[in-house]
Tab-separated table of C-alpha atoms and ligand atoms in Angstrom:
chain	number	residue	atom	x	y	z
A	1362	UNK	CA	94.050	67.330	54.985
A	1363	UNK	CA	90.474	66.211	55.586
A	1364	UNK	CA	89.263	62.760	54.520
A	1365	UNK	CA	87.312	63.128	51.265
A	1366	UNK	CA	84.052	61.132	51.355
A	1367	UNK	CA	82.863	59.796	47.990
A	1368	UNK	CA	79.359	59.697	46.574
A	1369	UNK	CA	77.898	56.432	45.276
A	1370	UNK	CA	78.583	57.665	41.768
A	1371	UNK	CA	82.224	58.324	42.570
A	1372	UNK	CA	82.560	54.882	44.135
A	1373	UNK	CA	81.261	53.358	40.884
A	1374	UNK	CA	83.909	55.358	38.978
A	1375	UNK	CA	86.549	53.964	41.315
A	1376	UNK	CA	85.193	50.446	40.797
A	1377	UNK	CA	85.765	50.849	37.060
A	1378	UNK	CA	89.393	51.777	37.734
A	1379	UNK	CA	89.569	48.899	40.207
A	1380	UNK	CA	88.284	46.342	37.732
A	1381	UNK	CA	90.812	47.427	35.134
A	1382	UNK	CA	93.538	47.227	37.763
A	1383	UNK	CA	92.434	43.799	38.827
A	1384	UNK	CA	92.284	42.523	35.258
A	1385	UNK	CA	95.778	43.844	34.496
A	1386	UNK	CA	97.273	42.453	37.691
A	1387	UNK	CA	95.688	39.070	36.898
A	1388	UNK	CA	97.358	39.090	33.462
A	1389	UNK	CA	100.723	40.028	34.971
A	1390	UNK	CA	100.303	37.297	37.572
A	1391	UNK	CA	99.565	34.721	34.880
A	1392	UNK	CA	102.784	35.689	33.101
A	1393	UNK	CA	104.872	34.970	36.210
A	1394	UNK	CA	107.079	31.945	35.496
A	1395	UNK	CA	110.705	30.850	35.702
A	1396	UNK	CA	112.809	32.995	33.326
A	1397	UNK	CA	110.426	35.927	32.825
A	1398	UNK	CA	111.966	39.342	33.542
A	1399	UNK	CA	110.369	41.963	35.738
A	1400	UNK	CA	110.632	44.317	32.748
A	1401	UNK	CA	108.433	41.951	30.731
A	1402	UNK	CA	105.861	41.843	33.533
A	1403	UNK	CA	105.724	45.646	33.607
A	1404	UNK	CA	105.379	45.695	29.805
A	1405	UNK	CA	102.150	43.703	30.121
A	1406	UNK	CA	100.897	46.297	32.589
A	1407	UNK	CA	102.045	49.233	30.474
A	1408	UNK	CA	100.412	47.926	27.302
A	1409	UNK	CA	97.129	46.958	28.965
A	1410	UNK	CA	96.868	50.342	30.707
A	1411	UNK	CA	97.384	52.122	27.384
A	1412	UNK	CA	94.861	49.970	25.504
A	1413	UNK	CA	92.209	50.724	28.129
A	1414	UNK	CA	92.921	54.440	28.286
A	1415	UNK	CA	94.119	54.197	31.889
A	1416	UNK	CA	97.144	55.900	33.424
A	1417	UNK	CA	99.678	54.114	35.636
A	1418	UNK	CA	100.098	56.301	38.696
A	1419	UNK	CA	103.568	55.075	39.632
A	1420	UNK	CA	105.199	56.438	36.467
A	1421	UNK	CA	107.023	59.696	37.307
A	1422	UNK	CA	105.854	59.528	40.920
A	1423	UNK	CA	108.040	62.091	42.656
A	1424	UNK	CA	110.903	60.771	44.749
A	1425	UNK	CA	111.281	61.613	48.433
A	1426	UNK	CA	114.929	62.340	47.792
A	1427	UNK	CA	115.669	64.788	44.982
A	1428	UNK	CA	116.148	63.025	41.662
A	1429	UNK	CA	114.087	61.351	39.012
A	1430	UNK	CA	110.502	60.218	39.406
A	1431	UNK	CA	109.664	56.511	39.539
A	1432	UNK	CA	110.503	55.045	36.095
A	1433	UNK	CA	107.728	52.474	35.441
A	1434	UNK	CA	103.964	51.901	35.380
A	1435	UNK	CA	104.020	49.163	38.010
A	1436	UNK	CA	106.236	48.143	40.923
A	1437	UNK	CA	107.747	44.653	40.733
A	1438	UNK	CA	109.606	43.517	43.854
A	1439	UNK	CA	111.443	40.185	44.288
A	1440	UNK	CA	112.007	38.272	47.574
A	1441	UNK	CA	113.613	40.672	50.125
A	1442	UNK	CA	112.376	43.655	48.095
A	1443	UNK	CA	109.320	44.845	50.028
A	1444	UNK	CA	107.916	47.553	47.730
A	1445	UNK	CA	108.877	49.920	44.887
A	1446	UNK	CA	111.106	47.440	43.030
A	1447	UNK	CA	111.967	48.793	39.583
A	1448	UNK	CA	111.264	46.547	36.557
A	1449	UNK	CA	114.582	45.315	35.122
A	1450	UNK	CA	116.141	42.570	32.957
A	1451	UNK	CA	116.428	40.358	36.054
A	1452	UNK	CA	114.847	36.953	35.454
A	1453	UNK	CA	112.658	35.218	38.017
A	1454	UNK	CA	113.893	31.838	39.202
A	1455	UNK	CA	112.312	28.860	40.928
A	1456	UNK	CA	111.587	29.567	44.598
A	1457	UNK	CA	111.384	33.349	44.197
A	1458	UNK	CA	108.327	35.363	45.170
A	1459	UNK	CA	107.377	38.472	43.237
A	1460	UNK	CA	105.159	41.337	44.333
A	1461	UNK	CA	103.167	43.105	41.618
A	1462	UNK	CA	101.744	46.495	42.636
A	1463	UNK	CA	99.588	48.574	40.301
A	1464	UNK	CA	97.937	51.934	40.933
A	1465	UNK	CA	96.032	53.510	38.053
A	1466	UNK	CA	93.659	56.319	37.172
A	1467	UNK	CA	90.744	55.845	34.786
A	1468	UNK	CA	88.322	58.624	33.914
A	1469	UNK	CA	89.566	60.743	36.815
A	1470	UNK	CA	89.469	58.128	39.603
A	1471	UNK	CA	92.161	55.857	41.014
A	1472	UNK	CA	92.503	52.336	42.322
A	1473	UNK	CA	95.510	50.587	43.853
A	1474	UNK	CA	96.050	46.844	44.206
A	1475	UNK	CA	98.932	44.442	44.802
A	1476	UNK	CA	99.627	40.740	45.174
A	1477	UNK	CA	102.622	38.491	45.835
A	1478	UNK	CA	103.044	35.448	43.610
A	1479	UNK	CA	105.265	32.346	43.984
A	1480	UNK	CA	107.598	31.364	41.122
A	1481	UNK	CA	107.464	27.590	40.721
A	1482	UNK	CA	107.780	25.780	44.040
A	1483	UNK	CA	108.610	27.881	47.101
A	1484	UNK	CA	109.657	26.760	50.591
A	1485	UNK	CA	106.996	25.961	53.210
A	1486	UNK	CA	108.023	29.050	55.186
A	1487	UNK	CA	107.601	31.344	52.174
A	1488	UNK	CA	104.301	29.716	51.316
A	1489	UNK	CA	103.142	30.430	54.863
A	1490	UNK	CA	104.275	34.043	54.466
A	1491	UNK	CA	102.038	34.424	51.401
A	1492	UNK	CA	99.064	32.821	53.166
A	1493	UNK	CA	99.455	34.863	56.351
A	1494	UNK	CA	99.798	38.141	54.440
A	1495	UNK	CA	96.764	37.392	52.257
A	1496	UNK	CA	94.767	36.402	55.354
A	1497	UNK	CA	95.863	39.566	57.156
A	1498	UNK	CA	94.399	41.693	54.364
A	1499	UNK	CA	91.191	39.619	54.462
A	1500	UNK	CA	90.939	39.984	58.256
A	1501	UNK	CA	91.303	43.769	57.986
A	1502	UNK	CA	88.703	44.022	55.222
A	1503	UNK	CA	86.192	41.815	57.069
A	1504	UNK	CA	86.354	44.084	60.129
A	1505	UNK	CA	85.414	47.223	58.196
A	1506	UNK	CA	82.110	48.745	59.341
A	1507	UNK	CA	80.985	52.356	59.863
A	1508	UNK	CA	81.688	53.505	63.426
A	1509	UNK	CA	84.752	51.310	64.032
A	1510	UNK	CA	88.109	52.872	64.867
A	1511	UNK	CA	90.816	51.955	62.353
A	1512	UNK	CA	93.419	51.153	65.046
A	1513	UNK	CA	91.132	48.443	66.448
A	1514	UNK	CA	91.279	46.794	63.021
A	1515	UNK	CA	95.014	47.410	62.582
A	1516	UNK	CA	95.623	45.733	65.948
A	1517	UNK	CA	93.881	42.570	64.741
A	1518	UNK	CA	95.915	42.590	61.524
A	1519	UNK	CA	99.162	43.020	63.479
A	1520	UNK	CA	98.136	40.249	65.879
A	1521	UNK	CA	97.510	37.838	63.004
A	1522	UNK	CA	100.986	38.506	61.616
A	1523	UNK	CA	102.873	38.335	64.906
A	1524	UNK	CA	101.030	35.307	66.296
A	1525	UNK	CA	102.187	33.498	63.148
A	1526	UNK	CA	105.800	34.424	63.916
A	1527	UNK	CA	106.154	37.119	61.260
A	1528	UNK	CA	106.492	40.925	61.440
A	1529	UNK	CA	104.708	43.946	59.978
A	1530	UNK	CA	106.788	46.546	58.117
A	1531	UNK	CA	106.287	49.938	59.819
A	1532	UNK	CA	107.664	52.367	57.248
A	1533	UNK	CA	104.752	52.105	54.807
A	1534	UNK	CA	100.994	52.203	55.359
A	1535	UNK	CA	97.739	52.081	53.419
A	1536	UNK	CA	96.114	55.342	52.402
A	1537	UNK	CA	92.993	57.049	51.166
A	1538	UNK	CA	92.351	56.678	47.409
A	1539	UNK	CA	90.193	58.859	45.164
A	1540	UNK	CA	90.977	61.342	42.455
A	1541	UNK	CA	94.555	60.930	43.695
A	1542	UNK	CA	96.342	57.647	44.351
A	1543	UNK	CA	97.347	58.855	47.811
A	1544	UNK	CA	94.905	60.790	49.995
A	1545	UNK	CA	94.360	61.030	53.720
A	1546	UNK	CA	93.908	59.130	55.968
A	1547	UNK	CA	96.927	56.962	56.689
A	1548	UNK	CA	95.786	53.349	57.052
A	1549	UNK	CA	98.451	51.480	59.063
A	1550	UNK	CA	98.710	47.725	59.541
A	1551	UNK	CA	100.047	48.061	63.117
A	1552	UNK	CA	99.418	50.224	66.177
A	1553	UNK	CA	101.817	52.610	67.941
A	1554	UNK	CA	101.270	55.849	69.861
A	1555	UNK	CA	101.568	57.691	66.558
A	1556	UNK	CA	98.840	55.574	64.951
A	1557	UNK	CA	96.548	56.145	67.929
A	1558	UNK	CA	97.056	59.905	67.528
A	1559	UNK	CA	96.213	59.743	63.802
A	1560	UNK	CA	93.302	57.332	64.364
A	1561	UNK	CA	89.987	57.773	62.535
A	1562	UNK	CA	86.493	56.354	62.724
A	1563	UNK	CA	85.160	54.584	59.631
A	1564	UNK	CA	82.311	56.335	57.818
A	1565	UNK	CA	80.292	55.270	54.772
A	1566	UNK	CA	81.804	56.926	51.695
A	1567	UNK	CA	85.425	56.564	52.781
A	1568	UNK	CA	87.619	54.900	50.157
A	1569	UNK	CA	91.074	53.621	50.976
A	1570	UNK	CA	93.756	51.043	50.220
A	1571	UNK	CA	94.524	48.383	52.825
A	1572	UNK	CA	97.984	46.953	52.158
A	1573	UNK	CA	99.825	44.881	54.755
A	1574	UNK	CA	103.549	44.345	54.130
A	1575	UNK	CA	104.756	41.312	56.084
A	1576	UNK	CA	108.260	39.888	56.591
A	1577	UNK	CA	109.599	36.538	57.802
A	1578	UNK	CA	112.435	38.122	59.783
A	1579	UNK	CA	113.125	41.495	61.352
A	1580	UNK	CA	110.892	44.369	60.263
A	1581	UNK	CA	113.713	46.838	59.533
A	1582	UNK	CA	114.036	47.980	55.928
A	1583	UNK	CA	116.204	50.329	53.897
A	1584	UNK	CA	116.225	51.894	50.448
A	1585	UNK	CA	118.673	50.716	47.782
A	1586	UNK	CA	120.961	53.240	46.048
A	1587	UNK	CA	118.551	53.196	43.057
A	1588	UNK	CA	116.514	55.619	45.163
A	1589	UNK	CA	113.397	53.425	45.152
A	1590	UNK	CA	113.651	49.748	45.986
A	1591	UNK	CA	112.880	49.034	49.656
A	1592	UNK	CA	114.545	45.848	50.964
A	1593	UNK	CA	114.577	44.074	54.297
A	1594	UNK	CA	117.684	44.746	56.370
A	1595	UNK	CA	118.192	41.015	57.041
A	1596	UNK	CA	117.589	39.973	53.421
A	1597	UNK	CA	114.647	37.707	54.310
A	1598	UNK	CA	111.565	37.722	52.041
A	1599	UNK	CA	108.560	40.059	52.238
A	1600	UNK	CA	104.989	39.796	50.951
A	1601	UNK	CA	102.435	42.499	50.143
A	1602	UNK	CA	98.733	42.261	49.315
A	1603	UNK	CA	96.571	45.314	48.630
A	1604	UNK	CA	92.955	46.094	47.795
A	1605	UNK	CA	91.129	49.401	47.425
A	1606	UNK	CA	87.837	49.370	49.333
A	1607	UNK	CA	84.854	51.636	49.917
A	1608	UNK	CA	83.193	51.742	53.341
A	1609	UNK	CA	79.426	51.205	53.012
A	1610	UNK	CA	76.694	50.709	55.604
A	1611	UNK	CA	77.002	46.974	54.918
A	1612	UNK	CA	80.798	46.872	55.426
A	1613	UNK	CA	83.681	46.900	52.942
A	1614	UNK	CA	82.978	46.980	49.214
A	1615	UNK	CA	86.173	45.718	47.530
A	1616	UNK	CA	86.661	47.885	44.446
A	1617	UNK	CA	89.664	45.942	43.093
A	1618	UNK	CA	88.001	42.553	43.447
A	1619	UNK	CA	86.534	42.207	39.913
A	1620	UNK	CA	88.234	38.977	38.922
A	1621	UNK	CA	91.077	38.914	41.398
A	1622	UNK	CA	92.411	35.368	41.271
A	1623	UNK	CA	94.448	35.989	44.419
A	1624	UNK	CA	91.232	36.032	46.384
A	1625	UNK	CA	88.954	37.920	48.748
B	2635	LIG	N1	101.202	51.460	44.572
B	2635	LIG	C1	101.962	52.018	45.659
B	2635	LIG	C2	101.057	52.056	46.868
B	2635	LIG	O1	100.518	51.027	47.194
B	2635	LIG	C3	102.552	53.338	45.326
B	2635	LIG	C4	103.640	53.244	44.316
B	2635	LIG	S1	104.291	54.790	44.026
B	2635	LIG	C5	105.786	54.485	43.312
B	2635	LIG	O2	100.816	53.020	47.538
B	2635	LIG	F1	106.204	55.597	42.843
B	2635	LIG	F2	106.598	53.981	44.172
B	2635	LIG	F3	105.619	53.632	42.362
B	2636	LIG	CO1	98.718	51.730	48.029
B	2637	LIG	CO1	99.895	49.832	45.543
């Protein structure tokens, strides 16, 4: 499928979705504390989406394997869960980290944003994981400029992760965003022969989600029998930060940055 370039008007529509997403994720993040359940965190997202007339794009998202669609409005993933954790009665405890991922559509246009939050005090290693993953997203975004090849940016993101002793998950990548949550192109956080083949040059009007997933240990992951939750093979923690951006002549315009307390 071709990459769909957006007009300035469409980018403003996406910014509206992005600001709602950012506001909701900030509220969910504020509710993170010892004892809260991931169901309760999703409830905040579900209610705020409804009150703003926005649609959570995860809900009923079709499964790769035959079965039911994704059952909630947001993805809430704890510790070794990398992405697509399903909200549940599980309570967060001190030292956990929790990834909140929200994609929504408002007035026909989507935005997608995620952050990983510590619960109480976390170990130095886990704290470093959060900082490196957040920085990796920032490094990628700062490099965005019309004319650049995406793999040159992905290589810098991968280098930042690996030079800090961590690893980049390979099974999931960023993606174009627009009227749909997922559009072409694929926006990887690492470089392999396959990424070089699918490479693209940045052009003003492109809109996509950049979303590094970083692990402390080995990068191998698998899906739990619930059909959704992706966990690390070695059980070590993972972090995930995501922003939706538009490429402009001046660089990246972060559409999910309204009041994002997790930075950028
Ligand atoms: N928000 C996710 C992304 O960053 C997609 C979630 S789809 C779901 O691309 F069905 F798994 F929820
Ligand atoms: Co995404
Ligand atoms: Co997302």
